[in-house]
């Protein structure tokens, strides 16, 4: 536990009208806590509130309206954090009627919401992570975009610019503008798209060995790997932004006529994927299509672990780790090996949930235990 | 009540003015002396009657050609292209530019259905046509994605005419703090860095 001093850690949380919590105030032990309760009592909602202070959105993808307690108008989430020697306060509020969101860090509203992103330094492991592996390419792009927005300064701005240009260009393709007009959008698309692609490819190359190592450790011998599946041909090594833009330009020129026919942009980071490949005799197979439930869960957990590694290196401190019932539906062998890895790697605050006490061997049972019942937490 | 409501209604159609602000402005005006309201009304009327786009450059002015186009001391070999007439003021305040202007009246935006024919581009090409003395066109559209696309489109259109086409540099604001600049701006400034 000696690393806790350089860790992010929740000290306090206050909720008002968030999901099933009318009013809740909690003080967290520095090492963390295990929250135990039946399904439907609000365990995941509690973690959702904590993670809300990192990205100001639901980690489950729920719209803000759904986070307001039934029959109420406004929710508030306020967290007090330790880390880097000073206490910080992050708060967020959302009003249903006006759909207005207010975010403040140490009492001051940032100019842009994006400036306040990633203020906690937290990674969440959840059963919903299955969709990272088994879901559609869009689910994996969302994962990449969140990780990189939080840990690579400039990524979010480039991505937003790319998306804006893409919308214009698609409108242009649908309305059948001239070649000169289309070319005016191609340049920006290639430039900003090239940056997005380069950032993603570089990050995936960086985490690939760590992913493979953790997957093998959990799966007990089987191996899997990650790669960036780009719609623009990139070659084997991650390209720089300029080379990616160059390749992107060439593809746009090649696909021009077909794009006009289809009325949409057919190539670019909005069509890419994070490939997760299972290695077996005679070749590789997409884990999404050919993996078992256990293999898919293993890959999802390995992805979250490399995300934690990225937070650690990008922000120079231990992330808070939120574990939402992660051992559900895993065989005892895999659960045990995951536990060992987490125990070994995650040295910061851990806040975990489980339906029953027996699932809680993390930190050798040293974590404080809280019970949760229908919107109330007994500490 | 009807005229008061009319005033509030008209005011709330202005950009950045919501229902509440419009009401506040209405009651503010109602408390002013009548001469003051009449003066405002006369100015509005005069503006509506007398201000027209300059037939040469599109700048809004009560004279045609406008003061910039009519001024023989303004360098006729350079044209600075801006999105809106209001942008001219920003460039003039620098005191660093002595050429002519051209106002597009907007920027390309396929999402809003704004196409080249909706902008004052044909008049710009006429100014660069046969017998033109223009040697440089400085494209000063905004650094937004729409402004950038408009600049590129103009460059493709004008480049082949043998006129030099330049673009305002992108980068950090002077007096700005690096720490507070957004990521995109810093990335731009980094990409456009210069030898010291």
Coordinates of C-alpha atoms in Angstrom, one line a residue:
Chain A
X1 CA 0.0 0.0 0.0
X2 CA 3.0 2.3 0.0
X3 CA 2.1 3.7 -3.4
X4 CA -1.2 5.2 -2.2
X5 CA 0.5 8.6 -1.7
X6 CA 0.9 9.0 -5.5
X7 CA -2.6 7.7 -6.2
X8 CA -5.8 9.3 -7.1
X9 CA -8.4 8.4 -4.4
X10 CA -12.0 9.3 -3.7
X11 CA -12.3 10.7 -0.2
X12 CA -15.9 11.7 -0.3
X13 CA -18.9 11.4 -2.5
X14 CA -22.3 13.2 -2.2
X15 CA -25.2 12.3 -4.4
X16 CA -28.6 13.9 -4.7
X17 CA -31.4 12.4 -6.8
X18 CA -28.9 10.3 -8.8
X19 CA -30.6 7.1 -10.1
X20 CA -32.1 5.3 -7.0
X21 CA -30.2 7.5 -4.5
X22 CA -32.3 10.3 -3.0
X23 CA -29.5 11.6 -0.8
X24 CA -26.2 9.9 0.0
X25 CA -23.0 10.9 1.6
X26 CA -20.0 8.6 1.8
X27 CA -16.4 8.8 3.1
X28 CA -14.1 6.3 1.5
X29 CA -11.2 4.7 3.2
X30 CA -7.9 5.4 1.2
X31 CA -7.4 1.7 0.3
X32 CA -11.0 1.4 -0.9
X33 CA -14.1 -0.6 0.0
X34 CA -16.1 -3.6 -1.0
X35 CA -19.8 -2.9 -1.5
X36 CA -22.1 -5.9 -1.1
X37 CA -25.7 -6.1 -1.9
X38 CA -28.4 -7.9 -3.9
X39 CA -29.1 -7.1 -7.5
X40 CA -31.2 -4.0 -8.0
X41 CA -30.0 -2.3 -4.8
X42 CA -27.9 0.3 -6.7
X43 CA -24.3 -1.1 -6.7
X44 CA -23.7 -0.3 -10.3
X45 CA -25.4 3.1 -9.9
X46 CA -22.9 4.0 -7.2
X47 CA -19.9 3.2 -9.5
X48 CA -21.7 5.0 -12.3
X49 CA -21.8 8.1 -10.2
X50 CA -18.1 7.9 -9.3
X51 CA -17.2 7.4 -13.0
X52 CA -19.5 10.2 -14.0
X53 CA -16.9 12.6 -12.5
X54 CA -14.3 11.4 -14.9
X55 CA -16.2 11.7 -18.2
X56 CA -19.4 13.5 -17.2
X57 CA -21.4 10.8 -18.9
X58 CA -22.8 7.4 -17.9
X59 CA -20.2 4.7 -18.5
X60 CA -23.1 2.6 -19.5
X61 CA -24.0 5.0 -22.3
X62 CA -27.3 6.0 -20.5
X63 CA -28.6 9.5 -21.4
X64 CA -28.4 12.0 -18.6
X65 CA -32.2 12.2 -18.4
X66 CA -32.2 8.6 -17.2
X67 CA -29.7 9.4 -14.4
X68 CA -32.2 11.7 -12.7
X69 CA -34.1 9.9 -9.9
X70 CA -37.6 9.1 -10.9
X71 CA -40.0 12.0 -10.3
X72 CA -37.1 14.5 -9.7
X73 CA -35.8 17.3 -11.9
X74 CA -32.0 17.7 -11.1
X75 CA -29.3 15.3 -10.0
X76 CA -26.0 16.4 -8.3
X77 CA -22.8 14.4 -8.0
X78 CA -19.9 15.8 -6.0
X79 CA -16.7 14.1 -5.2
X80 CA -13.7 15.1 -3.1
X81 CA -10.4 13.6 -4.2
X82 CA -7.0 13.1 -2.9
X83 CA -4.1 13.0 -5.3
X84 CA -0.9 14.8 -6.1
X85 CA -0.8 16.2 -2.6
X86 CA -3.9 18.3 -2.8
X87 CA -7.6 17.8 -2.3
X88 CA -9.8 18.5 -5.4
X89 CA -13.5 18.8 -5.6
X90 CA -15.3 17.8 -8.8
X91 CA -19.0 18.2 -9.2
X92 CA -21.6 17.8 -11.9
X93 CA -25.3 18.6 -12.0
X94 CA -27.9 18.0 -14.7
X95 CA -31.4 19.5 -15.0
X96 CA -33.9 17.4 -16.9
X97 CA -36.2 20.1 -18.2
X98 CA -33.5 22.4 -19.7
X99 CA -31.1 19.5 -20.4
X100 CA -28.4 21.7 -18.9
X101 CA -25.3 20.2 -17.5
X102 CA -23.1 22.1 -15.1
X103 CA -19.6 20.9 -14.2
X104 CA -17.2 22.5 -11.8
X105 CA -13.7 21.8 -10.6
X106 CA -12.8 23.3 -7.3
X107 CA -15.9 25.5 -7.7
X108 CA -14.9 26.9 -11.1
X109 CA -16.7 26.1 -14.3
X110 CA -14.3 25.1 -17.1
X111 CA -14.6 27.0 -20.4
X112 CA -15.3 23.8 -22.2
X113 CA -16.5 20.5 -20.7
X114 CA -13.6 18.8 -22.5
X115 CA -11.2 20.7 -20.2
X116 CA -12.5 19.0 -17.1
X117 CA -12.4 15.4 -18.6
X118 CA -10.2 12.9 -16.9
X119 CA -10.0 14.9 -13.6
X120 CA -10.2 11.8 -11.4
X121 CA -8.0 9.2 -13.0
X122 CA -10.2 6.1 -12.8
X123 CA -10.8 2.9 -14.7
X124 CA -13.9 0.8 -14.5
X125 CA -14.3 -2.9 -15.0
X126 CA -17.8 -4.0 -15.7
X127 CA -19.8 -7.0 -17.0
X128 CA -21.0 -4.6 -19.8
X129 CA -17.3 -4.7 -21.0
X130 CA -18.3 -7.8 -22.9
X131 CA -19.5 -5.5 -25.7
X132 CA -15.9 -4.2 -26.1
X133 CA -15.1 -7.7 -27.4
X134 CA -18.4 -9.1 -28.6
X135 CA -20.1 -5.9 -29.7
X136 CA -20.0 -4.0 -33.0
X137 CA -16.9 -2.0 -34.2
X138 CA -18.6 1.2 -33.0
X139 CA -18.4 -0.1 -29.4
X140 CA -14.7 -0.6 -29.7
X141 CA -14.2 2.8 -31.4
X142 CA -16.0 4.4 -28.5
X143 CA -13.6 2.7 -26.1
X144 CA -10.6 3.9 -28.1
X145 CA -12.0 7.4 -28.3
X146 CA -12.6 7.6 -24.6
X147 CA -9.2 6.2 -23.6
X148 CA -7.4 8.5 -26.0
X149 CA -9.5 11.6 -25.2
X150 CA -8.6 11.1 -21.5
X151 CA -4.9 10.3 -21.9
X152 CA -3.7 12.0 -25.1
X153 CA -4.0 15.8 -25.0
X154 CA -5.3 17.0 -28.4
X155 CA -7.0 13.8 -29.4
X156 CA -10.5 14.9 -28.5
X157 CA -10.2 18.2 -30.4
X158 CA -8.9 16.4 -33.5
X159 CA -11.7 13.8 -33.3
X160 CA -14.4 16.5 -32.9
X161 CA -13.0 18.4 -35.9
X162 CA -12.8 15.2 -37.9
X163 CA -16.5 14.4 -37.1
X164 CA -17.6 17.8 -38.1
X165 CA -15.8 17.7 -41.4
X166 CA -17.2 14.2 -42.0
X167 CA -20.8 15.4 -41.5
X168 CA -20.3 18.3 -44.0
X169 CA -18.6 16.0 -46.5
X170 CA -21.4 13.4 -46.3
X171 CA -24.0 16.1 -46.8
X172 CA -21.9 17.3 -49.8
X173 CA -21.8 13.7 -51.3
X174 CA -25.6 13.4 -50.8
X175 CA -26.3 16.7 -52.6
X176 CA -23.9 15.9 -55.4
X177 CA -21.5 18.8 -55.3
X178 CA -18.7 19.4 -57.9
X179 CA -15.3 17.7 -57.6
X180 CA -13.7 21.0 -56.7
X181 CA -16.2 21.4 -53.9
X182 CA -15.7 17.8 -52.6
X183 CA -11.9 18.3 -52.7
X184 CA -12.3 21.3 -50.4
X185 CA -13.5 18.9 -47.7
X186 CA -11.1 16.1 -48.5
X187 CA -8.1 18.0 -47.3
X188 CA -9.4 18.6 -43.8
X189 CA -10.8 15.1 -43.6
X190 CA -7.4 13.6 -44.5
X191 CA -5.5 15.9 -42.2
X192 CA -7.6 15.5 -39.0
X193 CA -8.5 11.9 -39.8
X194 CA -4.8 11.1 -40.3
X195 CA -4.1 12.4 -36.8
X196 CA -6.9 10.4 -35.3
X197 CA -5.7 7.2 -37.1
X198 CA -2.1 7.8 -36.1
X199 CA -2.9 8.3 -32.4
X200 CA -5.1 5.2 -32.3
X201 CA -2.6 3.0 -34.2
X202 CA 0.3 4.2 -32.0
X203 CA -1.6 3.5 -28.8
X204 CA -2.6 0.1 -29.9
X205 CA 1.0 -0.8 -30.9
X206 CA 2.1 0.5 -27.5
X207 CA -0.3 -1.6 -25.5
X208 CA -0.3 -4.7 -27.7
X209 CA 2.5 -6.6 -25.7
X210 CA 0.8 -5.8 -22.4
X211 CA -2.5 -7.0 -23.7
X212 CA -1.0 -10.3 -25.0
X213 CA 0.8 -10.9 -21.7
X214 CA -2.2 -10.3 -19.5
X215 CA -4.5 -12.3 -21.8
X216 CA -2.1 -15.3 -21.6
X217 CA -1.7 -14.9 -17.8
X218 CA -5.5 -15.1 -17.3
X219 CA -6.3 -17.6 -19.9
X220 CA -3.6 -20.0 -18.7
X221 CA -1.6 -20.5 -21.9
X222 CA -4.0 -19.5 -24.7
X223 CA -2.9 -16.4 -26.6
X224 CA -4.6 -13.4 -28.2
X225 CA -3.5 -10.1 -29.7
X226 CA -4.8 -6.7 -30.6
X227 CA -4.2 -4.8 -33.8
X228 CA -5.6 -1.6 -35.4
X229 CA -7.9 -2.6 -38.2
X230 CA -7.8 0.5 -40.4
X231 CA -10.0 1.1 -43.4
X232 CA -7.0 3.1 -44.8
X233 CA -4.1 0.7 -45.7
X234 CA -1.3 1.6 -43.2
X235 CA 1.4 -1.1 -43.3
X236 CA 2.8 -2.9 -40.3
X237 CA 4.3 -0.2 -38.2
X238 CA 2.1 2.7 -36.9
X239 CA 2.4 5.6 -39.3
X240 CA 2.9 9.2 -38.2
X241 CA -0.1 11.6 -38.7
X242 CA 1.3 12.8 -42.1
X243 CA 1.8 9.4 -43.5
X244 CA -1.7 8.4 -42.4
X245 CA -3.1 11.5 -44.0
X246 CA -1.3 10.7 -47.2
X247 CA -2.7 7.2 -47.3
X248 CA -6.1 8.6 -46.5
X249 CA -5.9 11.1 -49.4
X250 CA -5.0 8.3 -51.8
X251 CA -8.0 6.2 -50.6
X252 CA -10.3 9.1 -51.0
X253 CA -9.2 9.6 -54.5
X254 CA -9.6 5.9 -55.3
X255 CA -13.1 5.7 -53.8
X256 CA -14.4 9.0 -55.0
X257 CA -16.8 7.6 -57.6
X258 CA -18.2 4.9 -55.3
X259 CA -18.7 7.4 -52.5
X260 CA -20.7 9.6 -54.8
X261 CA -22.9 6.6 -55.7
X262 CA -23.4 5.7 -52.0
X263 CA -23.7 9.2 -50.8
X264 CA -21.3 8.7 -47.9
X265 CA -17.6 8.6 -46.9
X266 CA -16.5 5.0 -47.1
X267 CA -13.1 5.2 -45.6
X268 CA -11.6 6.8 -42.4
X269 CA -11.3 6.4 -38.7
X270 CA -15.2 6.4 -38.4
X271 CA -15.1 2.9 -40.2
X272 CA -12.1 1.5 -38.3
X273 CA -11.9 -1.2 -35.6
X274 CA -9.8 -2.6 -32.8
X275 CA -9.2 -6.2 -33.9
X276 CA -9.0 -8.7 -31.2
X277 CA -7.6 -12.0 -32.5
X278 CA -7.5 -15.4 -30.9
X279 CA -4.4 -17.3 -31.9
X280 CA -4.9 -21.0 -32.4
X281 CA -3.5 -23.8 -34.5
X282 CA -3.4 -22.9 -38.1
X283 CA -4.0 -19.2 -37.8
X284 CA -6.1 -16.5 -36.1
X285 CA -9.8 -15.9 -35.6
X286 CA -11.8 -12.9 -34.5
X287 CA -12.5 -13.3 -30.8
X288 CA -15.8 -11.5 -31.4
X289 CA -17.1 -14.3 -33.6
X290 CA -15.2 -17.3 -32.5
X291 CA -14.4 -16.7 -28.8
X292 CA -16.2 -18.5 -25.9
X293 CA -17.9 -16.3 -23.3
X294 CA -14.9 -16.9 -20.9
X295 CA -12.4 -15.9 -23.6
X296 CA -14.3 -12.8 -24.4
X297 CA -14.5 -11.7 -20.8
X298 CA -10.8 -12.4 -20.4
X299 CA -10.0 -10.1 -23.4
X300 CA -12.3 -7.4 -22.0
X301 CA -10.5 -7.5 -18.6
X302 CA -7.1 -7.4 -20.3
X303 CA -8.2 -4.3 -22.3
X304 CA -9.2 -2.6 -19.1
X305 CA -5.9 -3.5 -17.5
X306 CA -4.0 -1.9 -20.3
X307 CA -6.2 1.1 -20.0
X308 CA -5.2 1.4 -16.3
X309 CA -1.6 1.1 -17.4
X310 CA -2.1 4.0 -19.8
X311 CA -3.7 6.2 -17.2
X312 CA -0.8 5.3 -14.9
X313 CA 1.9 6.4 -17.4
X314 CA 0.0 9.3 -18.9
X315 CA -0.9 11.0 -15.6
X316 CA 1.8 9.7 -13.5
X317 CA -0.3 8.3 -10.7
X318 CA -2.2 5.2 -9.8
X319 CA -5.7 5.1 -11.1
X320 CA -8.7 4.4 -8.9
X321 CA -10.1 1.0 -9.9
X322 CA -13.8 0.4 -9.9
X323 CA -14.7 -3.3 -10.2
X324 CA -18.4 -4.0 -10.8
X325 CA -19.2 -7.6 -10.1
X326 CA -16.3 -8.7 -12.3
X327 CA -16.1 -12.3 -11.3
X328 CA -19.7 -13.1 -12.3
X329 CA -19.8 -15.9 -14.8
X330 CA -16.1 -16.7 -14.7
X331 CA -14.8 -20.1 -13.9
X332 CA -12.8 -20.3 -10.6
X333 CA -9.5 -20.8 -12.4
X334 CA -9.8 -17.6 -14.4
X335 CA -11.2 -15.6 -11.4
X336 CA -8.2 -16.6 -9.3
X337 CA -5.7 -15.6 -12.0
X338 CA -7.5 -12.2 -12.5
X339 CA -7.4 -11.6 -8.8
X340 CA -3.7 -12.3 -8.7
X341 CA -3.0 -9.9 -11.6
X342 CA -5.1 -7.1 -10.1
X343 CA -3.5 -7.7 -6.7
X344 CA -0.1 -7.4 -8.4
X345 CA -0.8 -4.4 -10.6
X346 CA -3.4 -2.2 -9.1
X347 CA -2.0 -0.5 -6.1
X348 CA -4.3 2.4 -5.8
X349 CA -7.8 2.7 -4.3
X350 CA -10.1 -0.1 -5.2
X351 CA -13.9 0.2 -5.0
X352 CA -15.6 -3.1 -5.8
X353 CA -19.1 -4.5 -5.8
X354 CA -20.3 -8.0 -5.4
X355 CA -23.6 -9.8 -4.6
X356 CA -22.1 -11.8 -1.7
X357 CA -19.2 -11.7 0.8
X358 CA -17.5 -14.9 -0.6
X359 CA -16.6 -13.1 -3.8
X360 CA -14.3 -10.7 -2.0
X361 CA -10.8 -12.0 -1.6
X362 CA -9.1 -8.9 -3.1
X363 CA -6.5 -7.3 -0.8
X364 CA -6.7 -10.5 1.2
X365 CA -10.0 -9.5 2.6
X366 CA -8.6 -6.3 4.2
X367 CA -11.0 -3.9 2.4
X368 CA -13.7 -2.4 4.5
X369 CA -17.1 -4.0 3.8
X370 CA -20.3 -1.9 3.3
X371 CA -23.7 -3.3 2.7
X372 CA -26.1 -1.6 0.2
X373 CA -29.9 -1.9 0.3
X374 CA -32.3 -0.1 -1.9
X375 CA -30.6 3.3 -2.3
X376 CA -29.0 3.3 1.2
X377 CA -25.4 2.4 2.1
X378 CA -24.6 1.0 5.5
X379 CA -20.9 1.7 6.2
Chain B
X1 CA -50.2 45.4 -24.7
X2 CA -49.9 44.5 -28.4
X3 CA -47.1 46.9 -29.4
X4 CA -45.1 45.9 -26.3
X5 CA -45.4 42.3 -27.3
X6 CA -44.5 43.2 -30.9
X7 CA -41.3 44.9 -29.6
X8 CA -40.4 41.9 -27.5
X9 CA -41.1 39.6 -30.4
X10 CA -38.8 41.6 -32.7
X11 CA -36.0 41.8 -30.2
X12 CA -36.1 38.1 -29.5
X13 CA -35.4 37.4 -33.1
X14 CA -31.9 38.9 -32.8
X15 CA -29.0 36.5 -32.4
X16 CA -28.1 35.7 -28.8
X17 CA -31.3 37.3 -27.4
X18 CA -33.7 34.9 -25.8
X19 CA -37.2 35.6 -24.6
X20 CA -36.1 36.7 -21.2
X21 CA -33.4 39.2 -22.4
X22 CA -35.9 40.5 -25.0
X23 CA -38.4 41.3 -22.2
X24 CA -35.7 43.0 -20.1
X25 CA -34.6 45.1 -23.1
X26 CA -38.3 46.0 -23.9
X27 CA -38.9 47.3 -20.4
X28 CA -35.6 49.1 -20.3
X29 CA -36.5 51.0 -23.5
X30 CA -40.0 51.7 -22.2
X31 CA -38.5 53.5 -19.2
X32 CA -36.2 55.7 -21.4
X33 CA -37.3 59.2 -22.6
X34 CA -39.3 59.0 -25.8
X35 CA -36.7 61.1 -27.7
X36 CA -34.2 58.3 -27.1
X37 CA -36.4 55.6 -28.5
X38 CA -37.2 57.8 -31.5
X39 CA -33.5 58.3 -32.1
X40 CA -32.9 54.6 -32.1
X41 CA -35.9 54.1 -34.5
X42 CA -34.5 56.8 -36.9
X43 CA -31.0 55.1 -36.9
X44 CA -32.6 51.8 -37.7
X45 CA -34.6 53.3 -40.5
X46 CA -31.6 55.1 -41.9
X47 CA -29.6 51.8 -41.8
X48 CA -32.4 50.0 -43.6
X49 CA -32.7 52.6 -46.3
X50 CA -29.1 53.5 -47.0
X51 CA -26.8 50.6 -46.3
X52 CA -26.3 48.3 -49.2
X53 CA -23.6 45.8 -50.2
X54 CA -20.8 47.4 -52.2
X55 CA -21.2 46.2 -55.8
X56 CA -17.5 45.8 -56.1
X57 CA -16.5 43.9 -52.9
X58 CA -19.7 43.2 -51.0
X59 CA -18.8 45.3 -47.9
X60 CA -21.8 46.9 -46.2
X61 CA -21.8 50.6 -46.7
X62 CA -24.0 53.6 -47.5
X63 CA -21.8 54.4 -50.4
X64 CA -21.3 52.4 -53.6
X65 CA -18.4 51.7 -54.2
X66 CA -17.5 51.5 -50.5
X67 CA -14.8 53.6 -48.8
X68 CA -12.2 50.9 -49.3
X69 CA -12.9 50.4 -53.0
X70 CA -13.1 54.1 -53.7
X71 CA -9.9 55.0 -51.8
X72 CA -7.1 55.4 -54.4
X73 CA -4.5 55.0 -51.6
X74 CA -5.6 51.4 -50.9
X75 CA -3.3 49.0 -52.7
X76 CA -5.3 47.5 -55.6
X77 CA -2.9 44.6 -56.1
X78 CA -4.0 42.8 -52.9
X79 CA -7.5 41.5 -51.9
X80 CA -8.3 40.2 -48.4
X81 CA -11.2 37.8 -48.5
X82 CA -13.4 37.7 -45.3
X83 CA -16.6 35.9 -44.4
X84 CA -18.5 38.8 -43.1
X85 CA -18.3 42.6 -43.4
X86 CA -17.7 42.8 -39.6
X87 CA -14.4 40.9 -40.1
X88 CA -13.0 43.9 -42.0
X89 CA -13.0 46.0 -38.8
X90 CA -10.9 43.4 -37.0
X91 CA -8.2 43.5 -39.8
X92 CA -8.4 47.3 -40.1
X93 CA -7.7 47.7 -36.4
X94 CA -4.3 46.1 -36.9
X95 CA -3.3 49.0 -39.1
X96 CA -1.1 46.5 -41.0
X97 CA -3.1 45.9 -44.1
X98 CA -3.5 48.5 -46.9
X99 CA -5.1 46.5 -49.7
X100 CA -8.7 46.0 -50.7
X101 CA -11.3 43.6 -49.3
X102 CA -13.8 41.1 -50.5
X103 CA -16.8 40.0 -48.4
X104 CA -18.2 36.5 -49.1
X105 CA -21.3 36.9 -47.0
X106 CA -20.8 33.6 -45.2
X107 CA -18.9 30.3 -45.7
X108 CA -19.5 27.0 -47.3
X109 CA -21.6 24.7 -45.1
X110 CA -23.2 21.7 -46.9
X111 CA -25.0 20.8 -43.6
X112 CA -26.9 24.1 -43.7
X113 CA -27.2 24.0 -47.5
X114 CA -24.8 26.9 -48.1
X115 CA -23.2 26.3 -51.5
X116 CA -20.7 28.4 -53.6
X117 CA -23.6 30.1 -55.5
X118 CA -24.9 31.4 -52.2
X119 CA -21.6 33.3 -51.5
X120 CA -20.2 36.4 -53.2
X121 CA -17.7 34.3 -55.2
X122 CA -18.7 35.2 -58.8
X123 CA -17.9 38.9 -58.1
X124 CA -14.5 37.9 -56.7
X125 CA -13.7 36.0 -59.9
X126 CA -14.8 39.0 -61.9
X127 CA -12.3 41.2 -60.0
X128 CA -9.5 38.7 -60.9
X129 CA -10.5 38.4 -64.5
X130 CA -9.0 40.0 -67.7
X131 CA -6.9 43.1 -67.1
X132 CA -6.9 42.6 -63.3
X133 CA -4.0 44.2 -61.4
X134 CA -4.5 41.8 -58.4
X135 CA -1.4 39.8 -57.6
X136 CA -2.3 38.3 -54.2
X137 CA -5.5 37.1 -52.6
X138 CA -5.3 36.7 -48.8
X139 CA -7.9 34.3 -47.6
X140 CA -9.0 35.4 -44.1
X141 CA -11.9 33.1 -43.5
X142 CA -12.3 31.8 -39.9
X143 CA -10.2 28.8 -38.8
X144 CA -13.4 26.7 -38.3
X145 CA -13.8 23.6 -40.4
X146 CA -16.2 25.5 -42.7
X147 CA -13.8 28.4 -43.0
X148 CA -11.0 26.1 -43.9
X149 CA -13.0 24.3 -46.5
X150 CA -14.0 27.6 -48.0
X151 CA -10.4 28.7 -48.1
X152 CA -9.4 25.5 -49.9
X153 CA -12.2 25.8 -52.4
X154 CA -11.2 29.4 -53.2
X155 CA -7.6 28.4 -53.6
X156 CA -8.6 25.7 -56.1
X157 CA -10.7 28.2 -58.0
X158 CA -8.2 31.1 -57.9
X159 CA -4.8 29.3 -58.1
X160 CA -5.1 28.5 -61.8
X161 CA -5.6 32.2 -62.6
X162 CA -2.0 32.8 -61.8
X163 CA -2.7 34.9 -58.7
X164 CA -0.8 34.2 -55.4
X165 CA -3.2 32.8 -52.8
X166 CA -2.3 33.0 -49.1
X167 CA -4.0 32.0 -45.9
X168 CA -3.7 33.6 -42.4
X169 CA -1.5 31.6 -40.2
X170 CA -3.0 29.5 -37.4
X171 CA -1.5 29.4 -33.9
X172 CA -1.4 30.6 -30.3
X173 CA -3.0 33.9 -29.4
X174 CA -0.5 36.5 -28.4
X175 CA -0.8 37.2 -24.7
X176 CA -2.4 33.7 -24.3
X177 CA -1.2 31.2 -21.8
X178 CA 0.0 27.9 -23.3
X179 CA -1.6 26.1 -20.3
X180 CA -5.0 27.5 -21.2
X181 CA -4.9 27.0 -25.0
X182 CA -7.0 24.1 -26.3
X183 CA -5.3 21.0 -27.7
X184 CA -6.2 21.7 -31.4
X185 CA -4.7 25.2 -31.2
X186 CA -1.5 23.9 -29.6
X187 CA -1.2 21.1 -32.2
X188 CA -1.6 23.8 -34.9
X189 CA 1.0 26.0 -33.4
X190 CA 3.3 23.1 -33.1
X191 CA 2.8 22.0 -36.7
X192 CA 3.5 25.6 -37.9
X193 CA 6.5 26.2 -35.6
X194 CA 9.3 28.4 -36.9
X195 CA 13.1 28.5 -36.7
X196 CA 14.3 30.9 -34.0

